[in-house]
Amino acid sequence: MINTVIFDLDGLLVDSETVFYQLYQDLLSKYKKGFSKKEYGEKYCGRKLINNINDIIADYQLPLTFEQVEKFIADDEEEYIQKGIPLKKGAKELLDYLREKGYKIVLATSSLPERALRILDFNHVTDYFKTMIFGPDVKNGKPHPDVFLLAAQKAQADVTDCLVLEDSQQGITAAFNAGIKVICIPDVKYPPKDVADLCEDIYTNLAEVITYLEINNKKG
Protein backbone atom coordinates (compact mmCIF):
# COMPACT_ATOMS: atom_id res chain seq x y z
CA MET A 1 0.00 0.00 0.00
CA ILE A 2 1.33 3.44 -0.90
CA ASN A 3 1.99 5.59 2.17
CA THR A 4 4.65 7.96 0.83
CA VAL A 5 4.36 10.35 -2.12
CA ILE A 6 7.55 11.88 -3.52
CA PHE A 7 7.26 15.11 -5.51
CA ASP A 8 9.66 16.50 -8.05
CA LEU A 9 9.73 20.31 -7.97
CA ASP A 10 10.45 21.95 -11.32
CA GLY A 11 7.79 21.36 -13.95
CA LEU A 12 5.83 19.05 -11.65
CA LEU A 13 4.94 20.94 -8.49
CA VAL A 14 5.69 24.43 -9.82
CA ASP A 15 5.55 25.95 -13.28
CA SER A 16 9.29 26.58 -13.64
CA GLU A 17 10.55 24.54 -16.59
CA THR A 18 9.27 27.22 -18.97
CA VAL A 19 11.33 29.69 -16.96
CA PHE A 20 14.45 27.53 -17.25
CA TYR A 21 13.94 27.16 -20.97
CA GLN A 22 13.78 30.94 -21.29
CA LEU A 23 16.89 31.40 -19.12
CA TYR A 24 18.94 29.15 -21.39
CA GLN A 25 17.53 30.89 -24.45
CA ASP A 26 18.50 34.28 -22.99
CA LEU A 27 22.05 33.01 -22.56
CA LEU A 28 22.39 31.35 -25.97
CA SER A 29 20.80 34.24 -27.85
CA LYS A 30 23.78 36.39 -26.91
CA TYR A 31 25.85 34.11 -29.15
CA LYS A 32 23.20 33.74 -31.87
CA LYS A 33 22.45 30.17 -30.77
CA GLY A 34 19.43 28.41 -29.32
CA PHE A 35 17.38 25.23 -29.11
CA SER A 36 13.73 24.26 -29.38
CA LYS A 37 11.47 23.48 -26.45
CA LYS A 38 11.42 19.87 -27.65
CA GLU A 39 15.22 19.72 -27.49
CA TYR A 40 15.13 21.27 -24.03
CA GLY A 41 12.63 18.65 -22.87
CA GLU A 42 14.69 15.79 -24.23
CA LYS A 43 18.09 16.80 -22.89
CA TYR A 44 17.93 19.39 -20.12
CA CYS A 45 14.58 19.03 -18.38
CA GLY A 46 14.71 17.53 -14.87
CA ARG A 47 18.50 17.42 -14.57
CA LYS A 48 20.92 18.95 -12.07
CA LEU A 49 21.90 22.52 -12.95
CA ILE A 50 25.59 21.68 -12.81
CA ASN A 51 25.17 19.05 -15.53
CA ASN A 52 23.12 21.37 -17.73
CA ILE A 53 25.65 24.17 -17.48
CA ASN A 54 28.56 21.89 -18.39
CA ASP A 55 26.64 20.42 -21.34
CA ILE A 56 25.48 23.79 -22.68
CA ILE A 57 29.01 25.19 -22.59
CA ALA A 58 30.31 22.12 -24.43
CA ASP A 59 27.41 21.61 -26.86
CA TYR A 60 27.31 25.23 -27.99
CA GLN A 61 31.02 25.98 -27.59
CA LEU A 62 30.37 29.01 -25.43
CA PRO A 63 33.41 31.19 -24.63
CA LEU A 64 32.43 31.20 -20.96
CA THR A 65 33.51 29.52 -17.75
CA PHE A 66 31.17 27.44 -15.61
CA GLU A 67 31.12 30.23 -13.02
CA GLN A 68 30.14 32.84 -15.60
CA VAL A 69 27.21 30.77 -16.87
CA GLU A 70 26.13 29.88 -13.34
CA LYS A 71 26.07 33.58 -12.38
CA PHE A 72 24.11 34.52 -15.51
CA ILE A 73 21.49 31.85 -14.81
CA ALA A 74 21.23 32.80 -11.13
CA ASP A 75 20.91 36.53 -11.82
CA ASP A 76 18.38 36.02 -14.61
CA GLU A 77 16.28 33.56 -12.61
CA GLU A 78 16.25 35.84 -9.59
CA GLU A 79 13.94 38.19 -11.45
CA TYR A 80 11.45 35.36 -12.01
CA ILE A 81 11.68 34.11 -8.43
CA GLN A 82 11.00 37.58 -7.06
CA LYS A 83 7.83 37.74 -9.15
CA GLY A 84 6.89 34.27 -7.90
CA ILE A 85 6.82 30.91 -9.65
CA PRO A 86 3.30 29.48 -9.19
CA LEU A 87 2.11 25.98 -8.34
CA LYS A 88 0.96 23.73 -11.15
CA LYS A 89 -2.72 22.93 -11.58
CA GLY A 90 -4.09 20.58 -8.91
CA ALA A 91 -1.00 20.82 -6.68
CA LYS A 92 -2.66 22.38 -3.63
CA GLU A 93 -5.65 20.07 -3.91
CA LEU A 94 -3.40 17.01 -3.93
CA LEU A 95 -1.21 18.28 -1.08
CA ASP A 96 -4.28 18.95 1.09
CA TYR A 97 -5.61 15.46 0.35
CA LEU A 98 -2.30 13.79 1.21
CA ARG A 99 -1.95 15.65 4.49
CA GLU A 100 -5.54 14.92 5.47
CA LYS A 101 -5.09 11.20 4.76
CA GLY A 102 -1.80 10.95 6.62
CA TYR A 103 0.58 10.27 3.74
CA LYS A 104 4.27 11.07 4.08
CA ILE A 105 4.91 13.95 1.67
CA VAL A 106 8.45 14.19 0.34
CA LEU A 107 10.27 16.59 -1.96
CA ALA A 108 13.05 15.17 -4.16
CA THR A 109 14.51 17.81 -6.43
CA SER A 110 17.69 18.51 -8.37
CA SER A 111 17.41 22.13 -7.23
CA LEU A 112 19.59 23.90 -4.66
CA PRO A 113 18.01 24.14 -1.18
CA GLU A 114 17.80 27.93 -0.92
CA ARG A 115 16.15 28.27 -4.32
CA ALA A 116 13.66 25.45 -3.71
CA LEU A 117 12.66 26.76 -0.30
CA ARG A 118 12.08 30.28 -1.62
CA ILE A 119 9.74 28.89 -4.27
CA LEU A 120 7.89 26.73 -1.75
CA ASP A 121 7.64 29.61 0.73
CA PHE A 122 6.18 31.91 -1.93
CA ASN A 123 3.42 29.35 -2.49
CA HIS A 124 2.91 28.70 1.25
CA VAL A 125 3.45 24.93 0.91
CA THR A 126 6.81 24.40 2.66
CA ASP A 127 5.22 22.91 5.77
CA TYR A 128 3.62 20.09 3.78
CA PHE A 129 7.04 18.51 3.25
CA LYS A 130 8.56 16.83 6.29
CA THR A 131 11.37 15.33 4.21
CA MET A 132 13.29 17.16 1.48
CA ILE A 133 16.16 15.99 -0.73
CA PHE A 134 18.07 18.51 -2.85
CA GLY A 135 20.55 18.28 -5.70
CA PRO A 136 23.72 18.58 -3.56
CA ASP A 137 22.53 15.71 -1.32
CA VAL A 138 23.34 13.09 -3.96
CA LYS A 139 26.37 12.38 -6.12
CA ASN A 140 24.50 11.33 -9.24
CA GLY A 141 21.54 13.28 -10.64
CA LYS A 142 18.58 11.93 -12.58
CA PRO A 143 18.24 9.56 -14.47
CA HIS A 144 20.29 7.86 -11.74
CA PRO A 145 18.04 6.66 -8.90
CA ASP A 146 20.03 8.28 -6.07
CA VAL A 147 17.66 11.16 -5.23
CA PHE A 148 14.61 8.90 -4.93
CA LEU A 149 16.40 6.17 -3.01
CA LEU A 150 17.62 8.76 -0.51
CA ALA A 151 14.13 10.26 -0.32
CA ALA A 152 12.63 6.90 0.61
CA GLN A 153 15.41 6.24 3.11
CA LYS A 154 15.02 9.63 4.82
CA ALA A 155 11.25 9.21 4.95
CA GLN A 156 11.77 5.76 6.50
CA ALA A 157 9.65 4.20 3.77
CA ASP A 158 10.16 1.05 1.74
CA VAL A 159 10.43 1.76 -1.98
CA THR A 160 7.44 -0.52 -2.57
CA ASP A 161 5.31 1.81 -0.43
CA CYS A 162 6.33 4.94 -2.35
CA LEU A 163 4.94 6.75 -5.37
CA VAL A 164 6.99 9.28 -7.35
CA LEU A 165 5.33 12.13 -9.26
CA GLU A 166 7.42 13.38 -12.20
CA ASP A 167 7.11 15.41 -15.38
CA SER A 168 10.36 14.62 -17.22
CA GLN A 169 11.69 11.48 -18.84
CA GLN A 170 14.89 11.88 -16.81
CA GLY A 171 12.87 11.80 -13.60
CA ILE A 172 10.64 8.94 -14.73
CA THR A 173 13.69 6.85 -15.55
CA ALA A 174 15.27 7.70 -12.19
CA ALA A 175 12.16 6.55 -10.32
CA PHE A 176 11.98 3.34 -12.35
CA ASN A 177 15.67 2.68 -11.68
CA ALA A 178 14.97 3.14 -7.97
CA GLY A 179 12.24 0.49 -8.13
CA ILE A 180 9.52 3.01 -7.24
CA LYS A 181 6.14 3.38 -8.94
CA VAL A 182 5.93 6.61 -10.91
CA ILE A 183 3.12 8.72 -12.36
CA CYS A 184 3.88 11.30 -15.01
CA ILE A 185 2.22 14.68 -15.35
CA PRO A 186 3.91 16.01 -18.53
CA ASP A 187 5.05 19.60 -18.68
CA VAL A 188 7.46 20.66 -21.42
CA LYS A 189 7.31 17.38 -23.31
CA TYR A 190 5.21 14.21 -23.34
CA PRO A 191 7.50 11.24 -22.65
CA PRO A 192 8.41 8.93 -25.55
CA LYS A 193 6.67 5.55 -25.59
CA ASP A 194 9.54 3.59 -24.07
CA VAL A 195 9.60 6.00 -21.10
CA ALA A 196 5.81 6.31 -20.87
CA ASP A 197 5.64 2.53 -20.55
CA LEU A 198 7.59 2.79 -17.27
CA CYS A 199 4.75 4.81 -15.67
CA GLU A 200 1.79 3.61 -13.67
CA ASP A 201 -0.23 6.21 -15.53
CA ILE A 202 0.01 9.63 -17.19
CA TYR A 203 -2.30 12.44 -16.05
CA THR A 204 -2.96 16.00 -17.14
CA ASN A 205 -2.78 17.54 -13.66
CA LEU A 206 -1.81 16.64 -10.10
CA ALA A 207 -5.34 16.45 -8.70
CA GLU A 208 -5.96 13.36 -10.83
CA VAL A 209 -3.45 11.47 -8.67
CA ILE A 210 -6.08 11.41 -5.91
CA THR A 211 -8.20 8.93 -7.84
CA TYR A 212 -5.19 6.65 -8.36
CA LEU A 213 -4.43 6.69 -4.62
CA GLU A 214 -8.02 5.98 -3.63
CA ILE A 215 -8.12 2.97 -5.94
CA ASN A 216 -4.76 1.79 -4.60
CA ASN A 217 -5.99 2.10 -1.01
CA LYS A 218 -9.05 -0.03 -1.76
CA LYS A 219 -6.80 -2.73 -3.23
CA GLY A 220 -4.60 -2.52 -0.15
Coordinates of C-alpha atoms in Angstrom, one line a residue:
M1 CA 0.0 0.0 0.0
I2 CA 1.3 3.4 -0.9
N3 CA 2.0 5.6 2.2
T4 CA 4.7 8.0 0.8
V5 CA 4.4 10.3 -2.1
I6 CA 7.5 11.9 -3.5
F7 CA 7.3 15.1 -5.5
D8 CA 9.7 16.5 -8.1
L9 CA 9.7 20.3 -8.0
D10 CA 10.4 21.9 -11.3
G11 CA 7.8 21.4 -13.9
L12 CA 5.8 19.0 -11.7
L13 CA 4.9 20.9 -8.5
V14 CA 5.7 24.4 -9.8
D15 CA 5.6 26.0 -13.3
S16 CA 9.3 26.6 -13.6
E17 CA 10.5 24.5 -16.6
T18 CA 9.3 27.2 -19.0
V19 CA 11.3 29.7 -17.0
F20 CA 14.5 27.5 -17.2
Y21 CA 13.9 27.2 -21.0
Q22 CA 13.8 30.9 -21.3
L23 CA 16.9 31.4 -19.1
Y24 CA 18.9 29.1 -21.4
Q25 CA 17.5 30.9 -24.5
D26 CA 18.5 34.3 -23.0
L27 CA 22.0 33.0 -22.6
L28 CA 22.4 31.4 -26.0
S29 CA 20.8 34.2 -27.9
K30 CA 23.8 36.4 -26.9
Y31 CA 25.8 34.1 -29.1
K32 CA 23.2 33.7 -31.9
K33 CA 22.4 30.2 -30.8
G34 CA 19.4 28.4 -29.3
F35 CA 17.4 25.2 -29.1
S36 CA 13.7 24.3 -29.4
K37 CA 11.5 23.5 -26.4
K38 CA 11.4 19.9 -27.6
E39 CA 15.2 19.7 -27.5
Y40 CA 15.1 21.3 -24.0
G41 CA 12.6 18.7 -22.9
E42 CA 14.7 15.8 -24.2
K43 CA 18.1 16.8 -22.9
Y44 CA 17.9 19.4 -20.1
C45 CA 14.6 19.0 -18.4
G46 CA 14.7 17.5 -14.9
R47 CA 18.5 17.4 -14.6
K48 CA 20.9 18.9 -12.1
L49 CA 21.9 22.5 -13.0
I50 CA 25.6 21.7 -12.8
N51 CA 25.2 19.0 -15.5
N52 CA 23.1 21.4 -17.7
I53 CA 25.7 24.2 -17.5
N54 CA 28.6 21.9 -18.4
D55 CA 26.6 20.4 -21.3
I56 CA 25.5 23.8 -22.7
I57 CA 29.0 25.2 -22.6
A58 CA 30.3 22.1 -24.4
D59 CA 27.4 21.6 -26.9
Y60 CA 27.3 25.2 -28.0
Q61 CA 31.0 26.0 -27.6
L62 CA 30.4 29.0 -25.4
P63 CA 33.4 31.2 -24.6
L64 CA 32.4 31.2 -21.0
T65 CA 33.5 29.5 -17.7
F66 CA 31.2 27.4 -15.6
E67 CA 31.1 30.2 -13.0
Q68 CA 30.1 32.8 -15.6
V69 CA 27.2 30.8 -16.9
E70 CA 26.1 29.9 -13.3
K71 CA 26.1 33.6 -12.4
F72 CA 24.1 34.5 -15.5
I73 CA 21.5 31.8 -14.8
A74 CA 21.2 32.8 -11.1
D75 CA 20.9 36.5 -11.8
D76 CA 18.4 36.0 -14.6
E77 CA 16.3 33.6 -12.6
E78 CA 16.3 35.8 -9.6
E79 CA 13.9 38.2 -11.4
Y80 CA 11.5 35.4 -12.0
I81 CA 11.7 34.1 -8.4
Q82 CA 11.0 37.6 -7.1
K83 CA 7.8 37.7 -9.1
G84 CA 6.9 34.3 -7.9
I85 CA 6.8 30.9 -9.6
P86 CA 3.3 29.5 -9.2
L87 CA 2.1 26.0 -8.3
K88 CA 1.0 23.7 -11.2
K89 CA -2.7 22.9 -11.6
G90 CA -4.1 20.6 -8.9
A91 CA -1.0 20.8 -6.7
K92 CA -2.7 22.4 -3.6
E93 CA -5.7 20.1 -3.9
L94 CA -3.4 17.0 -3.9
L95 CA -1.2 18.3 -1.1
D96 CA -4.3 18.9 1.1
Y97 CA -5.6 15.5 0.4
L98 CA -2.3 13.8 1.2
R99 CA -1.9 15.6 4.5
E100 CA -5.5 14.9 5.5
K101 CA -5.1 11.2 4.8
G102 CA -1.8 11.0 6.6
Y103 CA 0.6 10.3 3.7
K104 CA 4.3 11.1 4.1
I105 CA 4.9 14.0 1.7
V106 CA 8.4 14.2 0.3
L107 CA 10.3 16.6 -2.0
A108 CA 13.1 15.2 -4.2
T109 CA 14.5 17.8 -6.4
S110 CA 17.7 18.5 -8.4
S111 CA 17.4 22.1 -7.2
L112 CA 19.6 23.9 -4.7
P113 CA 18.0 24.1 -1.2
E114 CA 17.8 27.9 -0.9
R115 CA 16.1 28.3 -4.3
A116 CA 13.7 25.4 -3.7
L117 CA 12.7 26.8 -0.3
R118 CA 12.1 30.3 -1.6
I119 CA 9.7 28.9 -4.3
L120 CA 7.9 26.7 -1.7
D121 CA 7.6 29.6 0.7
F122 CA 6.2 31.9 -1.9
N123 CA 3.4 29.3 -2.5
H124 CA 2.9 28.7 1.3
V125 CA 3.5 24.9 0.9
T126 CA 6.8 24.4 2.7
D127 CA 5.2 22.9 5.8
Y128 CA 3.6 20.1 3.8
F129 CA 7.0 18.5 3.2
K130 CA 8.6 16.8 6.3
T131 CA 11.4 15.3 4.2
M132 CA 13.3 17.2 1.5
I133 CA 16.2 16.0 -0.7
F134 CA 18.1 18.5 -2.9
G135 CA 20.5 18.3 -5.7
P136 CA 23.7 18.6 -3.6
D137 CA 22.5 15.7 -1.3
V138 CA 23.3 13.1 -4.0
K139 CA 26.4 12.4 -6.1
N140 CA 24.5 11.3 -9.2
G141 CA 21.5 13.3 -10.6
K142 CA 18.6 11.9 -12.6
P143 CA 18.2 9.6 -14.5
H144 CA 20.3 7.9 -11.7
P145 CA 18.0 6.7 -8.9
D146 CA 20.0 8.3 -6.1
V147 CA 17.7 11.2 -5.2
F148 CA 14.6 8.9 -4.9
L149 CA 16.4 6.2 -3.0
L150 CA 17.6 8.8 -0.5
A151 CA 14.1 10.3 -0.3
A152 CA 12.6 6.9 0.6
Q153 CA 15.4 6.2 3.1
K154 CA 15.0 9.6 4.8
A155 CA 11.2 9.2 4.9
Q156 CA 11.8 5.8 6.5
A157 CA 9.6 4.2 3.8
D158 CA 10.2 1.1 1.7
V159 CA 10.4 1.8 -2.0
T160 CA 7.4 -0.5 -2.6
D161 CA 5.3 1.8 -0.4
C162 CA 6.3 4.9 -2.3
L163 CA 4.9 6.8 -5.4
V164 CA 7.0 9.3 -7.4
L165 CA 5.3 12.1 -9.3
E166 CA 7.4 13.4 -12.2
D167 CA 7.1 15.4 -15.4
S168 CA 10.4 14.6 -17.2
Q169 CA 11.7 11.5 -18.8
Q170 CA 14.9 11.9 -16.8
G171 CA 12.9 11.8 -13.6
I172 CA 10.6 8.9 -14.7
T173 CA 13.7 6.9 -15.6
A174 CA 15.3 7.7 -12.2
A175 CA 12.2 6.6 -10.3
F176 CA 12.0 3.3 -12.3
N177 CA 15.7 2.7 -11.7
A178 CA 15.0 3.1 -8.0
G179 CA 12.2 0.5 -8.1
I180 CA 9.5 3.0 -7.2
K181 CA 6.1 3.4 -8.9
V182 CA 5.9 6.6 -10.9
I183 CA 3.1 8.7 -12.4
C184 CA 3.9 11.3 -15.0
I185 CA 2.2 14.7 -15.4
P186 CA 3.9 16.0 -18.5
D187 CA 5.1 19.6 -18.7
V188 CA 7.5 20.7 -21.4
K189 CA 7.3 17.4 -23.3
Y190 CA 5.2 14.2 -23.3
P191 CA 7.5 11.2 -22.7
P192 CA 8.4 8.9 -25.6
K193 CA 6.7 5.5 -25.6
D194 CA 9.5 3.6 -24.1
V195 CA 9.6 6.0 -21.1
A196 CA 5.8 6.3 -20.9
D197 CA 5.6 2.5 -20.6
L198 CA 7.6 2.8 -17.3
C199 CA 4.8 4.8 -15.7
E200 CA 1.8 3.6 -13.7
D201 CA -0.2 6.2 -15.5
I202 CA 0.0 9.6 -17.2
Y203 CA -2.3 12.4 -16.1
T204 CA -3.0 16.0 -17.1
N205 CA -2.8 17.5 -13.7
L206 CA -1.8 16.6 -10.1
A207 CA -5.3 16.4 -8.7
E208 CA -6.0 13.4 -10.8
V209 CA -3.4 11.5 -8.7
I210 CA -6.1 11.4 -5.9
T211 CA -8.2 8.9 -7.8
Y212 CA -5.2 6.6 -8.4
L213 CA -4.4 6.7 -4.6
E214 CA -8.0 6.0 -3.6
I215 CA -8.1 3.0 -5.9
N216 CA -4.8 1.8 -4.6
N217 CA -6.0 2.1 -1.0
K218 CA -9.0 0.0 -1.8
K219 CA -6.8 -2.7 -3.2
G220 CA -4.6 -2.5 -0.1

